[in-house]
Amino acid sequence: MASSTAGTGVILPHLDVPLRTIGGRDFDFDHEVAVMAVINRTPDSFYDRGATFALDLAVAAARAAVDDGADWVDIGGAKFAPGPPVPVAEEIDRVVPVVAALQGAGVVISVDTFDPDVALASIRAGAHVINDTTGVHDPRMAEIVADSDATLVITHSLARPRTPYPAPQYDDVVGEVAAFLQTRVERALAHGMPADRLVIDPGHDLNKNTRHSLELTRRLGEITTLGLPTLVAVSNKDFIGETLDRDRDRRVEGTLAAAVYCILQGARIVRVHNVAAAVDAVRMTEAILGFREPAYLRHNMA
């Protein structure tokens, strides 16, 4: 891929990563963007407030996301935000049945957890990705994922799981996030994770205020040039709500704008709640960038 797109004024970093095979699917992240659907089996999830907490509703939502074009499904049983700890056995009971139900669905199955034992149970049940929102705070996470075929997402955050971190301060949020990610990638490598099974996420809104998240979005190219596939989780987040003065259920348009801007700077996995809208936005962006052909050609054709 060229380092820029002619005539757009948008600079695109070259992603020096090989073709990835994840969950039996091949992804060329130089020329492809994956849409990751969010499925929460938590009664207190920030967006859906427990709408998919029941097992049957979670499985149905995951299957609907696949029908809507999701490439990945990310299943969470304990949110990152402050709150009482979720017992490991309970978190396993929340996520593993969904993982099992999605076997053979043709989708990459991810589990959003910061607990190594939950990760182990999820991988044994068939999960292809572990999405650790605490950036391998426990090195055992890297060891467990390394001892499998799964991919590990390393996310920037500052707080320990489920604990508050009021008024975070950064001198240079992008530089500090990049340095953190580099350090945690090195930690994962030291504990056995191969580089070709690592993904990074700058952690929009995780221990960051709205100005921090906007700056991360504006300068995301400084994160994607670290050389690993970059995931962005911007969907319906507070930095969008505060920027646009929109309640949680009116942030779809802002989400899509942020996601597309991130793609233009090299993000290659987009984590979203509103799958159908995101799939259209992502596929249109891919076509504009020359990554994919139109579905059909009819207008002004002979």
Short mmCIF file of C-alpha atoms in Angstrom, two decimals:
data_model
loop_
_atom_site.label_atom_id
_atom_site.label_comp_id
_atom_site.label_asym_id
_atom_site.label_seq_id
_atom_site.Cartn_x
_atom_site.Cartn_y
_atom_site.Cartn_z
CA MET A 1 0.00 0.00 0.00
CA ALA A 2 1.29 3.46 -0.82
CA SER A 3 2.13 5.85 2.00
CA SER A 4 -0.53 8.31 0.87
CA THR A 5 -3.68 8.41 -1.22
CA ALA A 6 -3.37 10.72 -4.21
CA GLY A 7 -5.62 13.75 -4.14
CA THR A 8 -7.10 13.16 -0.68
CA GLY A 9 -4.49 14.86 1.47
CA VAL A 10 -4.73 11.92 3.87
CA ILE A 11 -1.49 10.28 4.90
CA LEU A 12 -1.79 6.53 5.34
CA PRO A 13 0.95 4.68 7.20
CA HIS A 14 2.17 1.42 5.72
CA LEU A 15 1.36 -1.46 8.05
CA ASP A 16 4.36 -3.72 8.12
CA VAL A 17 2.40 -6.83 9.13
CA PRO A 18 1.95 -10.14 7.36
CA LEU A 19 -1.28 -11.74 6.33
CA ARG A 20 -3.02 -12.86 9.51
CA THR A 21 -5.01 -16.06 9.85
CA ILE A 22 -7.37 -15.70 12.82
CA GLY A 23 -10.17 -18.11 13.56
CA GLY A 24 -9.69 -19.83 10.23
CA ARG A 25 -10.10 -16.55 8.31
CA ASP A 26 -7.38 -14.70 6.43
CA PHE A 27 -7.02 -10.95 6.95
CA ASP A 28 -4.74 -8.75 4.86
CA PHE A 29 -4.55 -5.73 7.14
CA ASP A 30 -2.70 -3.73 4.49
CA HIS A 31 -5.92 -3.78 2.43
CA GLU A 32 -8.74 -4.81 4.76
CA VAL A 33 -10.64 -3.58 7.80
CA ALA A 34 -12.38 -6.00 10.18
CA VAL A 35 -15.61 -5.07 11.96
CA MET A 36 -15.79 -6.39 15.52
CA ALA A 37 -19.26 -6.57 17.11
CA VAL A 38 -19.68 -5.99 20.85
CA ILE A 39 -21.72 -8.57 22.78
CA ASN A 40 -21.96 -7.88 26.51
CA ARG A 41 -23.07 -10.52 29.01
CA THR A 42 -22.99 -7.98 31.81
CA PRO A 43 -25.95 -6.49 33.67
CA ASP A 44 -24.19 -3.10 33.89
CA SER A 45 -22.66 -2.59 30.44
CA PHE A 46 -22.25 1.10 29.67
CA TYR A 47 -24.13 1.03 26.36
CA ASP A 48 -26.92 -1.55 26.40
CA ARG A 49 -27.43 -1.66 30.19
CA GLY A 50 -27.79 -5.45 30.27
CA ALA A 51 -29.94 -5.89 27.16
CA THR A 52 -27.93 -8.99 26.14
CA PHE A 53 -27.16 -10.29 29.61
CA ALA A 54 -29.39 -13.37 29.23
CA LEU A 55 -27.62 -16.20 27.41
CA ASP A 56 -30.23 -16.64 24.69
CA LEU A 57 -30.27 -12.89 23.99
CA ALA A 58 -26.49 -12.76 23.84
CA VAL A 59 -26.29 -15.63 21.38
CA ALA A 60 -29.10 -14.16 19.28
CA ALA A 61 -27.36 -10.77 19.20
CA ALA A 62 -24.09 -12.40 18.17
CA ARG A 63 -25.76 -14.30 15.34
CA ALA A 64 -27.55 -11.13 14.22
CA ALA A 65 -24.21 -9.33 14.15
CA VAL A 66 -22.79 -12.05 11.91
CA ASP A 67 -25.81 -11.70 9.62
CA ASP A 68 -25.18 -7.94 9.53
CA GLY A 69 -21.64 -8.52 8.28
CA ALA A 70 -19.47 -8.58 11.41
CA ASP A 71 -16.09 -10.23 10.92
CA TRP A 72 -15.39 -10.62 14.63
CA VAL A 73 -17.63 -10.93 17.69
CA ASP A 74 -16.24 -9.73 21.04
CA ILE A 75 -17.92 -11.26 24.10
CA GLY A 76 -17.52 -9.60 27.49
CA GLY A 77 -18.51 -10.90 30.91
CA ALA A 78 -16.97 -8.20 33.13
CA LYS A 79 -16.62 -4.57 32.11
CA PHE A 80 -13.46 -2.53 32.58
CA ALA A 81 -15.16 0.33 34.43
CA PRO A 82 -15.03 0.59 38.23
CA GLY A 83 -17.31 -1.70 40.19
CA PRO A 84 -17.33 -4.77 42.40
CA PRO A 85 -15.18 -7.63 41.10
CA VAL A 86 -16.92 -10.37 39.12
CA PRO A 87 -15.92 -13.81 40.46
CA VAL A 88 -13.85 -15.75 37.93
CA ALA A 89 -16.28 -18.68 37.88
CA GLU A 90 -19.17 -16.32 37.18
CA GLU A 91 -17.33 -14.54 34.36
CA ILE A 92 -16.51 -17.92 32.81
CA ASP A 93 -20.16 -18.94 33.06
CA ARG A 94 -21.13 -15.76 31.24
CA VAL A 95 -18.74 -15.95 28.26
CA VAL A 96 -17.96 -19.62 27.62
CA PRO A 97 -21.52 -20.68 26.63
CA VAL A 98 -21.61 -17.88 24.04
CA VAL A 99 -18.23 -18.95 22.68
CA ALA A 100 -19.48 -22.53 22.44
CA ALA A 101 -22.70 -21.49 20.72
CA LEU A 102 -20.79 -19.60 18.00
CA GLN A 103 -18.59 -22.48 16.94
CA GLY A 104 -18.90 -22.96 13.19
CA ALA A 105 -20.55 -19.56 12.64
CA GLY A 106 -17.74 -18.43 10.36
CA VAL A 107 -16.78 -15.51 12.59
CA VAL A 108 -13.70 -14.70 14.64
CA ILE A 109 -14.64 -15.19 18.30
CA SER A 110 -13.03 -12.79 20.75
CA VAL A 111 -13.41 -12.65 24.54
CA ASP A 112 -13.00 -9.34 26.34
CA THR A 113 -11.34 -10.24 29.65
CA PHE A 114 -8.43 -9.20 31.83
CA ASP A 115 -8.40 -12.45 33.84
CA PRO A 116 -5.97 -15.19 32.70
CA ASP A 117 -8.21 -18.00 33.96
CA VAL A 118 -11.17 -16.67 32.00
CA ALA A 119 -8.90 -16.43 28.97
CA LEU A 120 -7.81 -20.05 29.39
CA ALA A 121 -11.38 -21.32 29.70
CA SER A 122 -12.43 -19.24 26.70
CA ILE A 123 -9.60 -20.53 24.50
CA ARG A 124 -10.41 -24.10 25.48
CA ALA A 125 -14.03 -23.42 24.46
CA GLY A 126 -12.90 -22.18 21.04
CA ALA A 127 -12.14 -18.45 21.35
CA HIS A 128 -9.73 -17.14 18.73
CA VAL A 129 -8.85 -13.79 20.35
CA ILE A 130 -8.37 -12.53 23.91
CA ASN A 131 -9.04 -8.80 24.22
CA ASP A 132 -7.25 -7.59 27.37
CA THR A 133 -8.31 -4.04 28.21
CA THR A 134 -5.66 -3.81 30.93
CA GLY A 135 -2.69 -4.24 28.61
CA VAL A 136 -1.26 -7.49 30.02
CA HIS A 137 -1.15 -6.11 33.56
CA ASP A 138 -0.78 -9.79 34.55
CA PRO A 139 2.05 -11.41 32.53
CA ARG A 140 0.35 -14.77 32.97
CA MET A 141 -2.18 -13.58 30.39
CA ALA A 142 0.54 -13.50 27.74
CA GLU A 143 1.77 -16.95 28.77
CA ILE A 144 -1.69 -18.50 28.50
CA VAL A 145 -2.46 -16.97 25.12
CA ALA A 146 1.03 -17.80 23.85
CA ASP A 147 0.41 -21.47 24.69
CA SER A 148 -2.41 -21.60 22.13
CA ASP A 149 -3.19 -20.41 18.61
CA ALA A 150 -5.11 -17.36 19.85
CA THR A 151 -4.39 -13.70 19.16
CA LEU A 152 -3.91 -11.20 22.02
CA VAL A 153 -5.14 -7.60 21.97
CA ILE A 154 -3.02 -5.30 24.15
CA THR A 155 -4.93 -2.18 25.20
CA HIS A 156 -3.69 0.97 26.92
CA SER A 157 -5.19 1.72 30.32
CA LEU A 158 -3.78 2.91 33.63
CA ALA A 159 -6.09 1.59 36.34
CA ARG A 160 -6.12 -1.89 37.76
CA PRO A 161 -9.24 -3.83 36.75
CA ARG A 162 -12.54 -2.46 38.11
CA THR A 163 -10.83 0.38 40.00
CA PRO A 164 -11.30 4.15 39.55
CA TYR A 165 -8.64 6.43 38.13
CA PRO A 166 -9.97 9.97 38.55
CA ALA A 167 -8.72 12.91 36.48
CA PRO A 168 -5.95 11.18 34.50
CA GLN A 169 -3.09 13.49 33.50
CA TYR A 170 -0.76 13.21 30.50
CA ASP A 171 1.98 15.52 29.25
CA ASP A 172 1.58 14.01 25.76
CA VAL A 173 -1.22 11.46 25.67
CA VAL A 174 -0.28 9.98 22.30
CA GLY A 175 3.41 9.66 23.09
CA GLU A 176 2.68 8.11 26.49
CA VAL A 177 0.11 5.68 25.07
CA ALA A 178 2.56 4.64 22.34
CA ALA A 179 5.34 4.11 24.89
CA PHE A 180 3.02 2.06 27.12
CA LEU A 181 1.94 -0.13 24.23
CA GLN A 182 5.53 -0.68 23.16
CA THR A 183 6.48 -1.70 26.70
CA ARG A 184 3.54 -4.07 27.04
CA VAL A 185 4.24 -5.60 23.63
CA GLU A 186 7.77 -6.25 24.81
CA ARG A 187 6.36 -7.82 27.98
CA ALA A 188 4.11 -10.10 25.93
CA LEU A 189 7.01 -11.10 23.67
CA ALA A 190 9.18 -11.85 26.70
CA HIS A 191 6.47 -14.17 27.99
CA GLY A 192 6.25 -16.15 24.79
CA MET A 193 3.73 -14.34 22.57
CA PRO A 194 4.79 -14.25 18.92
CA ALA A 195 4.54 -10.82 17.31
CA ASP A 196 2.32 -12.17 14.54
CA ARG A 197 -0.42 -12.88 17.07
CA LEU A 198 -0.48 -9.43 18.68
CA VAL A 199 -2.88 -6.53 18.13
CA ILE A 200 -2.75 -3.12 19.85
CA ASP A 201 -5.52 -0.76 20.98
CA PRO A 202 -4.89 2.80 22.25
CA GLY A 203 -7.89 2.52 24.59
CA HIS A 204 -10.12 5.47 23.78
CA ASP A 205 -11.77 6.77 26.98
CA LEU A 206 -10.03 4.19 29.19
CA ASN A 207 -8.53 6.41 31.91
CA LYS A 208 -8.67 9.31 29.45
CA ASN A 209 -10.90 12.36 29.23
CA THR A 210 -12.59 13.64 26.07
CA ARG A 211 -9.68 15.87 25.05
CA HIS A 212 -7.31 12.92 25.43
CA SER A 213 -9.49 10.67 23.27
CA LEU A 214 -9.87 13.35 20.60
CA GLU A 215 -6.09 13.81 20.52
CA LEU A 216 -5.60 10.05 20.21
CA THR A 217 -8.01 9.99 17.29
CA ARG A 218 -6.38 13.01 15.63
CA ARG A 219 -2.90 11.49 15.90
CA LEU A 220 -3.74 7.80 15.62
CA GLY A 221 -1.13 7.43 12.87
CA GLU A 222 1.52 7.65 15.60
CA ILE A 223 0.03 4.50 17.12
CA THR A 224 -0.50 2.54 13.90
CA THR A 225 3.12 3.12 12.88
CA LEU A 226 4.19 0.91 15.77
CA GLY A 227 3.76 -1.82 13.15
CA LEU A 228 1.07 -4.06 14.65
CA PRO A 229 -2.60 -4.19 13.56
CA THR A 230 -4.46 -1.50 15.49
CA LEU A 231 -7.94 -1.96 16.94
CA VAL A 232 -10.04 1.07 17.85
CA ALA A 233 -12.96 0.87 20.27
CA VAL A 234 -14.67 4.22 19.76
CA SER A 235 -18.27 3.01 19.62
CA ASN A 236 -20.76 5.29 21.40
CA LYS A 237 -18.14 6.36 23.92
CA ASP A 238 -18.33 9.37 26.19
CA PHE A 239 -15.83 11.41 24.19
CA ILE A 240 -18.32 11.29 21.32
CA GLY A 241 -21.26 12.15 23.56
CA GLU A 242 -19.44 15.05 25.21
CA THR A 243 -18.13 16.39 21.89
CA LEU A 244 -21.54 16.36 20.20
CA ASP A 245 -23.79 16.76 23.26
CA ARG A 246 -25.49 13.45 22.51
CA ASP A 247 -26.95 10.87 24.88
CA ARG A 248 -25.77 7.29 24.63
CA ASP A 249 -28.44 6.25 22.14
CA ARG A 250 -27.69 9.14 19.73
CA ARG A 251 -23.98 8.64 19.07
CA VAL A 252 -24.01 6.40 16.00
CA GLU A 253 -23.14 9.14 13.49
CA GLY A 254 -20.31 10.41 15.69
CA THR A 255 -19.06 6.86 16.11
CA LEU A 256 -18.94 6.31 12.37
CA ALA A 257 -17.08 9.58 11.79
CA ALA A 258 -14.47 8.68 14.42
CA ALA A 259 -14.11 5.14 13.08
CA VAL A 260 -13.60 6.28 9.49
CA TYR A 261 -11.03 8.88 10.58
CA CYS A 262 -9.15 6.14 12.45
CA ILE A 263 -9.23 3.86 9.40
CA LEU A 264 -7.72 6.63 7.28
CA GLN A 265 -4.78 6.64 9.70
CA GLY A 266 -4.29 2.90 9.64
CA ALA A 267 -6.72 1.35 12.12
CA ARG A 268 -7.67 -2.09 10.81
CA ILE A 269 -10.13 -3.46 13.39
CA VAL A 270 -13.13 -1.39 14.47
CA ARG A 271 -15.06 -2.46 17.58
CA VAL A 272 -18.72 -1.37 17.36
CA HIS A 273 -22.21 -1.82 18.80
CA ASN A 274 -24.23 -0.76 15.73
CA VAL A 275 -22.96 -3.37 13.31
CA ALA A 276 -25.00 -2.82 10.15
CA ALA A 277 -24.24 0.91 10.02
CA ALA A 278 -20.57 0.32 10.78
CA VAL A 279 -20.22 -2.36 8.12
CA ASP A 280 -21.54 0.02 5.47
CA ALA A 281 -19.24 2.83 6.63
CA VAL A 282 -16.20 0.54 6.74
CA ARG A 283 -16.87 -1.11 3.37
CA MET A 284 -17.44 2.30 1.74
CA THR A 285 -14.16 3.54 3.19
CA GLU A 286 -12.37 0.45 1.88
CA ALA A 287 -13.79 1.09 -1.60
CA ILE A 288 -12.73 4.75 -1.57
CA LEU A 289 -9.21 3.69 -0.57
CA GLY A 290 -9.15 1.13 -3.36
CA PHE A 291 -9.15 -1.87 -1.02
CA ARG A 292 -12.31 -3.43 -2.51
CA GLU A 293 -14.42 -3.36 -5.65
CA PRO A 294 -18.03 -2.09 -5.70
CA ALA A 295 -20.66 -4.77 -5.19
CA TYR A 296 -21.91 -4.08 -8.72
CA LEU A 297 -21.56 -1.50 -11.52
CA ARG A 298 -24.67 -0.12 -13.21
CA HIS A 299 -24.68 3.68 -13.07
CA ASN A 300 -23.52 5.23 -16.39
CA MET A 301 -22.27 1.87 -17.63
CA ALA A 302 -22.73 0.93 -21.28
#
